[in-house]
GROMACS .gro file of C-alpha atoms in nm:
model
  412
    1MET     CA    1  11.877   7.148  11.416
    2SER     CA    2  12.010   6.979  11.081
    3HIS     CA    3  11.825   6.719  10.888
    4THR     CA    4  11.910   6.530  10.565
    5ASN     CA    5  11.849   6.710  10.249
    6LYS     CA    6  11.650   6.458  10.121
    7LEU     CA    7  11.375   6.622   9.909
    8LYS     CA    8  11.534   6.823   9.619
    9LEU     CA    9  11.249   6.882   9.371
   10PHE     CA   10  10.911   7.016   9.378
   11ASN     CA   11  10.684   6.971   9.078
   12ASP     CA   12  10.528   7.291   8.982
   13PRO     CA   13  10.275   7.312   8.672
   14ILE     CA   14  10.387   7.684   8.652
   15TYR     CA   15  10.770   7.638   8.633
   16GLY     CA   16  10.813   7.260   8.610
   17PHE     CA   17  11.081   7.119   8.836
   18ILE     CA   18  11.168   7.386   9.164
   19THR     CA   19  11.526   7.307   9.325
   20ILE     CA   20  11.564   7.361   9.681
   21PRO     CA   21  11.953   7.470   9.679
   22ASP     CA   22  12.018   7.420  10.005
   23THR     CA   23  11.953   7.232  10.368
   24LEU     CA   24  11.828   7.564  10.531
   25LEU     CA   25  11.574   7.641  10.312
   26TYR     CA   26  11.468   7.262  10.289
   27ASP     CA   27  11.452   7.253  10.674
   28LEU     CA   28  11.244   7.616  10.651
   29ILE     CA   29  11.037   7.425  10.417
   30GLN     CA   30  10.999   7.105  10.656
   31HIS     CA   31  10.905   7.353  10.937
   32PRO     CA   32  10.544   7.309  11.099
   33TYR     CA   33  10.518   7.705  11.038
   34PHE     CA   34  10.564   7.662  10.701
   35GLN     CA   35  10.395   7.314  10.637
   36ARG     CA   36  10.054   7.500  10.761
   37LEU     CA   37  10.042   7.709  10.458
   38ARG     CA   38   9.924   7.383  10.265
   39ARG     CA   39   9.616   7.415  10.435
   40ILE     CA   40   9.570   7.796  10.351
   41SER     CA   41   9.453   7.917  10.002
   42GLN     CA   42   9.619   8.184   9.818
   43MET     CA   43   9.305   8.351   9.688
   44GLY     CA   44   9.087   8.302   9.995
   45LEU     CA   45   8.729   8.239   9.891
   46SER     CA   46   8.755   8.321   9.533
   47TYR     CA   47   8.706   7.972   9.453
   48LEU     CA   48   8.293   8.022   9.509
   49VAL     CA   49   8.345   8.211   9.174
   50TYR     CA   50   8.642   8.005   9.012
   51PRO     CA   51   8.618   7.694   9.111
   52GLY     CA   52   8.989   7.580   9.037
   53ALA     CA   53   9.147   7.826   9.247
   54HIS     CA   54   9.218   7.610   9.516
   55HIS     CA   55   9.573   7.630   9.491
   56THR     CA   56   9.778   7.734   9.846
   57ARG     CA   57  10.016   7.988   9.976
   58PHE     CA   58  10.243   7.719  10.023
   59HIS     CA   59  10.267   7.655   9.616
   60HIS     CA   60  10.266   8.030   9.612
   61ALA     CA   61  10.588   8.086   9.798
   62LEU     CA   62  10.790   7.793   9.678
   63GLY     CA   63  10.737   7.954   9.305
   64CYS     CA   64  10.871   8.270   9.463
   65MET     CA   65  11.172   8.095   9.575
   66HIS     CA   66  11.218   7.964   9.248
   67ILE     CA   67  11.218   8.251   9.034
   68MET     CA   68  11.402   8.467   9.294
   69GLN     CA   69  11.670   8.218   9.190
   70LYS     CA   70  11.639   8.255   8.856
   71ALA     CA   71  11.672   8.639   8.859
   72VAL     CA   72  11.970   8.654   9.106
   73GLU     CA   73  12.139   8.372   8.814
   74VAL     CA   74  12.056   8.690   8.563
   75LEU     CA   75  12.169   8.984   8.768
   76ARG     CA   76  12.513   8.787   8.850
   77PHE     CA   77  12.550   8.721   8.460
   78LYS     CA   78  12.527   9.076   8.417
   79GLY     CA   79  12.769   9.155   8.629
   80THR     CA   80  12.596   9.248   8.971
   81GLU     CA   81  12.814   9.102   9.256
   82ILE     CA   82  12.550   8.902   9.478
   83SER     CA   83  12.747   8.671   9.758
   84ASP     CA   84  12.608   8.321   9.849
   85GLU     CA   85  12.503   8.453  10.180
   86GLU     CA   86  12.314   8.753   9.999
   87GLU     CA   87  12.156   8.471   9.788
   88LYS     CA   88  12.045   8.264  10.058
   89ALA     CA   89  11.897   8.573  10.258
   90LEU     CA   90  11.691   8.689   9.934
   91LEU     CA   91  11.564   8.311   9.886
   92ILE     CA   92  11.486   8.288  10.258
   93ALA     CA   93  11.331   8.613  10.248
   94ILE     CA   94  11.085   8.544   9.935
   95LEU     CA   95  11.006   8.189  10.093
   96LEU     CA   96  10.869   8.329  10.429
   97HIS     CA   97  10.717   8.675  10.261
   98ASP     CA   98  10.393   8.524  10.359
   99ILE     CA   99  10.401   8.298  10.643
  100GLY     CA  100  10.217   8.491  10.862
  101HIS     CA  101   9.900   8.485  10.675
  102GLY     CA  102   9.612   8.367  10.855
  103PRO     CA  103   9.316   8.170  10.696
  104PHE     CA  104   9.131   8.373  10.424
  105SER     CA  105   9.404   8.664  10.559
  106HIS     CA  106   9.222   8.997  10.449
  107ALA     CA  107   8.874   8.895  10.654
  108MET     CA  108   9.085   8.797  10.933
  109GLU     CA  109   9.286   9.064  10.966
  110HIS     CA  110   8.963   9.289  11.008
  111SER     CA  111   8.805   9.054  11.261
  112ILE     CA  112   8.932   8.858  11.520
  113VAL     CA  113   9.276   9.009  11.548
  114GLU     CA  114   9.281   9.406  11.620
  115ASN     CA  115   9.450   9.577  11.317
  116VAL     CA  116   9.728   9.302  11.290
  117ASN     CA  117   9.858   9.317  10.938
  118HIS     CA  118  10.034   8.946  10.793
  119GLU     CA  119  10.363   9.173  10.759
  120ALA     CA  120  10.366   9.192  11.093
  121ILE     CA  121  10.287   8.819  11.188
  122SER     CA  122  10.529   8.723  10.896
  123LEU     CA  123  10.839   8.911  11.117
  124LEU     CA  124  10.682   8.771  11.428
  125PHE     CA  125  10.750   8.438  11.252
  126MET     CA  126  11.076   8.488  11.129
  127ASP     CA  127  11.218   8.602  11.425
  128LYS     CA  128  11.105   8.314  11.623
  129LEU     CA  129  11.250   8.088  11.326
  130ASN     CA  130  11.595   8.286  11.370
  131ALA     CA  131  11.614   8.179  11.724
  132GLU     CA  132  11.537   7.843  11.629
  133PHE     CA  133  11.791   7.792  11.365
  134GLY     CA  134  12.060   8.006  11.569
  135GLY     CA  135  12.036   8.323  11.392
  136GLN     CA  136  12.097   8.168  11.053
  137LEU     CA  137  11.806   8.407  10.936
  138THR     CA  138  11.935   8.757  11.078
  139LEU     CA  139  12.053   8.891  10.699
  140ALA     CA  140  11.689   8.762  10.553
  141ILE     CA  141  11.495   8.948  10.824
  142LYS     CA  142  11.721   9.292  10.762
  143VAL     CA  143  11.668   9.272  10.393
  144PHE     CA  144  11.290   9.207  10.426
  145LYS     CA  145  11.286   9.496  10.671
  146GLY     CA  146  11.446   9.706  10.396
  147GLU     CA  147  11.764   9.745  10.657
  148TYR     CA  148  12.037   9.589  10.443
  149HIS     CA  149  12.250   9.856  10.266
  150ARG     CA  150  12.144   9.704   9.917
  151LYS     CA  151  11.834   9.856   9.777
  152PHE     CA  152  11.752   9.633   9.453
  153MET     CA  153  11.749   9.352   9.748
  154LEU     CA  154  11.417   9.486   9.870
  155GLN     CA  155  11.280   9.550   9.543
  156LEU     CA  156  11.296   9.176   9.436
  157ILE     CA  157  11.103   9.099   9.772
  158SER     CA  158  10.868   9.403   9.755
  159SER     CA  159  10.872   9.636   9.513
  160GLN     CA  160  10.589   9.712   9.182
  161LEU     CA  161  10.780   9.429   9.021
  162ASP     CA  162  10.879   9.200   9.260
  163MET     CA  163  10.878   8.825   9.279
  164ASP     CA  164  10.569   8.797   9.477
  165ARG     CA  165  10.374   8.956   9.180
  166MET     CA  166  10.512   8.779   8.960
  167ASP     CA  167  10.444   8.449   9.079
  168TYR     CA  168  10.094   8.543   9.214
  169LEU     CA  169   9.963   8.670   8.853
  170LYS     CA  170  10.096   8.360   8.701
  171ARG     CA  171   9.984   8.131   8.939
  172ASP     CA  172   9.639   8.290   9.024
  173SER     CA  173   9.544   8.323   8.635
  174PHE     CA  174   9.648   7.964   8.594
  175TYR     CA  175   9.437   7.809   8.907
  176SER     CA  176   9.124   8.019   8.810
  177GLY     CA  177   9.134   8.021   8.460
  178VAL     CA  178   9.128   8.390   8.406
  179ALA     CA  179   9.338   8.407   8.104
  180GLU     CA  180   9.414   8.791   8.119
  181GLY     CA  181   9.623   8.762   8.395
  182ASN     CA  182   9.875   8.567   8.275
  183ILE     CA  183  10.208   8.733   8.219
  184ASN     CA  184  10.568   8.638   8.088
  185SER     CA  185  10.769   8.611   8.385
  186ASP     CA  186  11.038   8.456   8.236
  187ARG     CA  187  11.082   8.775   7.977
  188LEU     CA  188  11.080   8.996   8.295
  189ILE     CA  189  11.339   8.831   8.485
  190GLN     CA  190  11.575   8.773   8.183
  191MET     CA  191  11.560   9.165   8.096
  192MET     CA  192  11.620   9.278   8.476
  193ASN     CA  193  11.956   9.507   8.562
  194VAL     CA  194  12.065   9.659   8.825
  195VAL     CA  195  12.210  10.013   8.751
  196ASP     CA  196  12.332  10.240   9.116
  197ASP     CA  197  12.202   9.992   9.333
  198LEU     CA  198  11.844   9.994   9.190
  199LEU     CA  199  11.645   9.772   9.011
  200VAL     CA  200  11.567   9.838   8.635
  201ILE     CA  201  11.413   9.677   8.333
  202GLU     CA  202  11.621   9.690   7.973
  203GLU     CA  203  11.443   9.907   7.750
  204LYS     CA  204  11.379   9.587   7.524
  205GLY     CA  205  11.156   9.452   7.837
  206ILE     CA  206  10.922   9.725   7.824
  207TYR     CA  207  10.609   9.581   7.630
  208SER     CA  208  10.624   9.280   7.933
  209VAL     CA  209  10.620   9.548   8.182
  210GLU     CA  210  10.324   9.695   8.014
  211LYS     CA  211  10.158   9.362   7.994
  212PHE     CA  212  10.235   9.292   8.338
  213LEU     CA  213  10.057   9.604   8.437
  214MET     CA  214   9.775   9.565   8.236
  215ALA     CA  215   9.725   9.193   8.346
  216ARG     CA  216   9.739   9.290   8.730
  217ARG     CA  217   9.454   9.556   8.664
  218LEU     CA  218   9.242   9.276   8.493
  219MET     CA  219   9.344   9.002   8.742
  220TYR     CA  220   9.196   9.231   8.996
  221TRP     CA  221   8.883   9.326   8.854
  222GLN     CA  222   8.830   8.970   8.741
  223ALA     CA  223   8.921   8.768   9.016
  224TYR     CA  224   9.100   9.001   9.337
  225LEU     CA  225   8.749   9.234   9.355
  226HIS     CA  226   8.541   8.993   9.134
  227LYS     CA  227   8.217   9.119   9.325
  228THR     CA  228   8.118   8.756   9.444
  229SER     CA  229   8.470   8.698   9.595
  230LEU     CA  230   8.415   9.022   9.771
  231VAL     CA  231   8.101   9.025   9.887
  232ALA     CA  232   8.188   8.652  10.029
  233GLU     CA  233   8.505   8.789  10.215
  234LEU     CA  234   8.264   9.079  10.376
  235ILE     CA  235   8.001   8.825  10.496
  236LEU     CA  236   8.302   8.623  10.654
  237THR     CA  237   8.422   8.952  10.829
  238LYS     CA  238   8.097   8.998  10.997
  239THR     CA  239   8.034   8.600  11.105
  240LEU     CA  240   8.376   8.598  11.255
  241LYS     CA  241   8.302   8.976  11.425
  242ARG     CA  242   7.961   8.816  11.535
  243ALA     CA  243   8.124   8.522  11.652
  244LYS     CA  244   8.396   8.756  11.866
  245GLU     CA  245   8.079   8.953  11.983
  246LEU     CA  246   7.910   8.642  12.109
  247THR     CA  247   8.212   8.480  12.273
  248GLN     CA  248   8.249   8.814  12.448
  249LYS     CA  249   7.880   8.798  12.603
  250GLY     CA  250   8.009   8.509  12.762
  251ILE     CA  251   7.869   8.249  12.476
  252ASN     CA  252   8.026   7.937  12.395
  253LEU     CA  253   8.070   7.849  12.011
  254THR     CA  254   8.201   7.532  11.884
  255CYS     CA  255   8.491   7.587  11.710
  256SER     CA  256   8.866   7.482  11.743
  257GLU     CA  257   9.090   7.553  12.056
  258PRO     CA  258   9.312   7.844  11.873
  259LEU     CA  259   9.004   7.987  11.685
  260SER     CA  260   8.840   8.020  12.058
  261PHE     CA  261   9.141   8.141  12.204
  262PHE     CA  262   9.115   8.466  11.908
  263LEU     CA  263   8.758   8.491  11.957
  264HIS     CA  264   8.826   8.533  12.341
  265ASN     CA  265   9.069   8.770  12.352
  266LYS     CA  266   9.148   9.085  12.226
  267VAL     CA  267   9.487   9.028  12.018
  268GLU     CA  268   9.693   9.353  11.920
  269LEU     CA  269  10.001   9.334  11.822
  270GLU     CA  270  10.167   9.448  12.186
  271ASN     CA  271  10.024   9.152  12.324
  272PHE     CA  272  10.125   8.915  12.027
  273ASP     CA  273  10.315   8.729  12.237
  274ASP     CA  274  10.478   8.361  12.185
  275LYS     CA  275  10.177   8.160  12.356
  276THR     CA  276   9.979   8.364  12.088
  277LEU     CA  277  10.181   8.282  11.805
  278ASP     CA  278  10.229   7.952  11.875
  279LEU     CA  279   9.800   7.943  11.848
  280PHE     CA  280   9.798   8.178  11.510
  281SER     CA  281  10.046   7.873  11.355
  282GLN     CA  282   9.779   7.616  11.440
  283LEU     CA  283   9.492   7.829  11.239
  284ASP     CA  284   9.417   7.800  10.909
  285ASP     CA  285   9.101   7.744  10.634
  286SER     CA  286   8.975   7.412  10.821
  287ASP     CA  287   8.941   7.606  11.151
  288ILE     CA  288   8.715   7.888  11.007
  289ILE     CA  289   8.524   7.599  10.749
  290SER     CA  290   8.433   7.399  11.014
  291ALA     CA  291   8.333   7.666  11.262
  292LEU     CA  292   8.081   7.778  10.983
  293LYS     CA  293   7.956   7.437  10.939
  294SER     CA  294   7.872   7.418  11.309
  295TRP     CA  295   7.761   7.787  11.361
  296GLN     CA  296   7.504   7.747  11.071
  297ASN     CA  297   7.290   7.530  11.324
  298ASN     CA  298   7.339   7.827  11.615
  299ASP     CA  299   7.027   8.003  11.789
  300ASP     CA  300   7.175   8.341  11.680
  301PHE     CA  301   6.999   8.446  11.398
  302ILE     CA  302   7.292   8.650  11.301
  303LEU     CA  303   7.525   8.410  11.298
  304LYS     CA  304   7.365   8.161  11.174
  305THR     CA  305   7.249   8.307  10.876
  306LEU     CA  306   7.579   8.442  10.788
  307SER     CA  307   7.750   8.117  10.788
  308LYS     CA  308   7.481   7.921  10.589
  309MET     CA  309   7.566   8.205  10.321
  310ILE     CA  310   7.938   8.123  10.299
  311ILE     CA  311   7.874   7.739  10.332
  312ASN     CA  312   7.556   7.725  10.077
  313ARG     CA  313   7.709   8.000   9.825
  314ASP     CA  314   7.366   8.168   9.869
  315LEU     CA  315   7.549   8.549   9.944
  316LEU     CA  316   7.426   8.862   9.978
  317LYS     CA  317   7.339   9.069   9.674
  318ILE     CA  318   7.609   9.314   9.596
  319LYS     CA  319   7.590   9.625   9.372
  320LEU     CA  320   7.886   9.815   9.238
  321ASN     CA  321   7.861  10.196   9.080
  322SER     CA  322   8.049  10.470   9.003
  323GLU     CA  323   7.886  10.686   9.243
  324LYS     CA  324   7.876  10.653   9.646
  325TYR     CA  325   7.566  10.512   9.796
  326THR     CA  326   7.409  10.751  10.059
  327THR     CA  327   7.333  10.666  10.418
  328GLU     CA  328   6.986  10.719  10.311
  329ASP     CA  329   7.047  10.423  10.088
  330VAL     CA  330   7.163  10.226  10.352
  331GLU     CA  331   6.875  10.333  10.622
  332GLU     CA  332   6.596  10.286  10.381
  333LEU     CA  333   6.707   9.902  10.308
  334LYS     CA  334   6.769   9.818  10.685
  335SER     CA  335   6.391   9.965  10.741
  336LYS     CA  336   6.298   9.745  10.516
  337LEU     CA  337   6.492   9.459  10.679
  338THR     CA  338   6.395   9.479  11.002
  339ASN     CA  339   6.041   9.465  10.911
  340PHE     CA  340   6.096   9.189  10.760
  341PHE     CA  341   6.302   8.981  10.974
  342GLY     CA  342   6.213   9.146  11.297
  343ILE     CA  343   6.559   9.215  11.357
  344SER     CA  344   6.704   9.536  11.549
  345LYS     CA  345   6.875   9.826  11.311
  346ASP     CA  346   7.228   9.733  11.480
  347GLU     CA  347   7.141   9.373  11.346
  348ALA     CA  348   7.033   9.459  11.005
  349SER     CA  349   7.380   9.649  10.984
  350TYR     CA  350   7.551   9.270  10.940
  351PHE     CA  351   7.319   9.240  10.665
  352ILE     CA  352   7.334   9.581  10.527
  353PHE     CA  353   7.670   9.793  10.455
  354LYS     CA  354   7.848   9.977  10.215
  355GLY     CA  355   8.184  10.044  10.112
  356LYS     CA  356   8.411  10.096   9.833
  357ILE     CA  357   8.721   9.909   9.607
  358LYS     CA  358   9.028  10.093   9.483
  359ASN     CA  359   9.210   9.934   9.138
  360GLN     CA  360   9.514  10.077   9.068
  361ALA     CA  361   9.765   9.926   8.844
  362TYR     CA  362  10.073  10.129   8.875
  363ASN     CA  363  10.125  10.384   9.142
  364LYS     CA  364  10.337  10.669   9.034
  365ASP     CA  365  10.345  10.786   9.380
  366ALA     CA  366  10.532  10.484   9.538
  367GLU     CA  367  10.882  10.367   9.391
  368PRO     CA  368  10.836  10.365   9.011
  369ILE     CA  369  10.927  10.095   8.800
  370LYS     CA  370  11.257  10.203   8.602
  371ILE     CA  371  11.349  10.161   8.266
  372LEU     CA  372  11.699  10.126   8.122
  373LYS     CA  373  11.707  10.313   7.810
  374LYS     CA  374  11.943  10.215   7.517
  375ASP     CA  375  12.160  10.528   7.584
  376LYS     CA  376  12.255  10.440   7.959
  377THR     CA  377  11.962  10.674   8.097
  378ILE     CA  378  11.697  10.565   8.350
  379GLU     CA  379  11.316  10.684   8.283
  380ASP     CA  380  10.983  10.575   8.502
  381VAL     CA  381  10.820  10.345   8.258
  382VAL     CA  382  10.515  10.575   8.230
  383GLU     CA  383  10.743  10.804   8.055
  384ALA     CA  384  10.927  10.576   7.853
  385SER     CA  385  10.663  10.408   7.717
  386ASP     CA  386  10.505  10.500   7.387
  387GLN     CA  387  10.158  10.421   7.527
  388LEU     CA  388   9.897  10.647   7.662
  389ASN     CA  389   9.709  10.307   7.837
  390LEU     CA  390  10.044  10.369   8.124
  391LYS     CA  391   9.934  10.685   8.215
  392ALA     CA  392   9.576  10.533   8.265
  393LEU     CA  393   9.657  10.237   8.455
  394SER     CA  394   9.821  10.469   8.687
  395LYS     CA  395   9.481  10.644   8.784
  396PRO     CA  396   9.307  10.523   9.054
  397VAL     CA  397   8.957  10.399   8.979
  398THR     CA  398   8.711  10.326   9.247
  399LYS     CA  399   8.400  10.171   9.274
  400TYR     CA  400   8.123  10.204   9.533
  401PHE     CA  401   7.926   9.895   9.663
  402ILE     CA  402   7.619   9.830   9.863
  403CYS     CA  403   7.535   9.501  10.011
  404PHE     CA  404   7.199   9.337  10.108
  405PRO     CA  405   7.022   9.006  10.131
  406LYS     CA  406   6.838   8.901   9.820
  407VAL     CA  407   6.502   8.913   9.988
  408LEU     CA  408   6.471   9.286   9.984
  409ALA     CA  409   6.580   9.286   9.622
  410GLU     CA  410   6.294   9.018   9.527
  411ASN     CA  411   6.051   9.261   9.760
  412SER     CA  412   6.129   9.580   9.621
   0.00000   0.00000   0.00000
């Protein structure tokens, strides 16, 4: 499978021109599996809060590939040997790291597929592409799975300071307009080095790391865990669960063929075969949105009401608290709702539920971000920093939420 490498440049609002250094990478970008990412938004339903947040996973994957090229360049300049084959593997692995995301991915993972996460689906796609491209992705897959002997290569793809995070923080901050998330990825990359096969940041880059971790914490509170984005995603999850429940009872719902397949079948990792993968590759945001538009006129009260909420951005009320909400809190609201709408308690649980969110900018228990000191010793960033705030950033902060229809708030 070889095409001529016609397109060598993408114009990106974050980095300017992005070049595609290799025909294989070009052919992978051209593949329908990868082109699908143009139709999957990077920040799910966050555009209901930040109208500009309509950028796609296609955008993000190209950005990651671009900064991976820069990282390889810097590391080579500092004396780390990276062969052309290894560089190609790194670029392929980071380009395809998100290829398994479904539409509004997290809502999908908790509703129409049974606990199959996007990382597992990404690997299935990579294996399929590897077969199609005559084994040219073998090394990339090995690196992606952490099975390659050079550990720093996996850290560039997946760690607490990887190319993925570096791109999405900068990109999501740009498109959402949440300025606090903006990071200096150029400087972070210039400060990278490899010591004993591990990725380190030179000491003079420590403030850039602190800024990066702080930006990550703020982006989580202001964007990814923003209460409106959160409640919208939870409503979508409930809508898809309800759709699946009705379909399993033999009720036919109007939706696209690929979506219909996932509503009719119990899809787990064990039975995620080639046919399933092919159908999954045809799913994107438009399948979900068009289904919701159709379902808002359905006879089923729950499906109709939940679908309308997302389409018209008239969402459930969500309250956040540092204390846990009790089962009594939920039951009391459910009793009010069953009287108000004349529905059962089971049905009320689609509209009233509680949960928690956790924000931890830096995880001390995971692989630490290492700082290379001037005297050549290596220290965890928390110890190396003169800022107490890094210790604070590594403590997980948990908030509890409860969701319920606005009519209850108005009538309480």
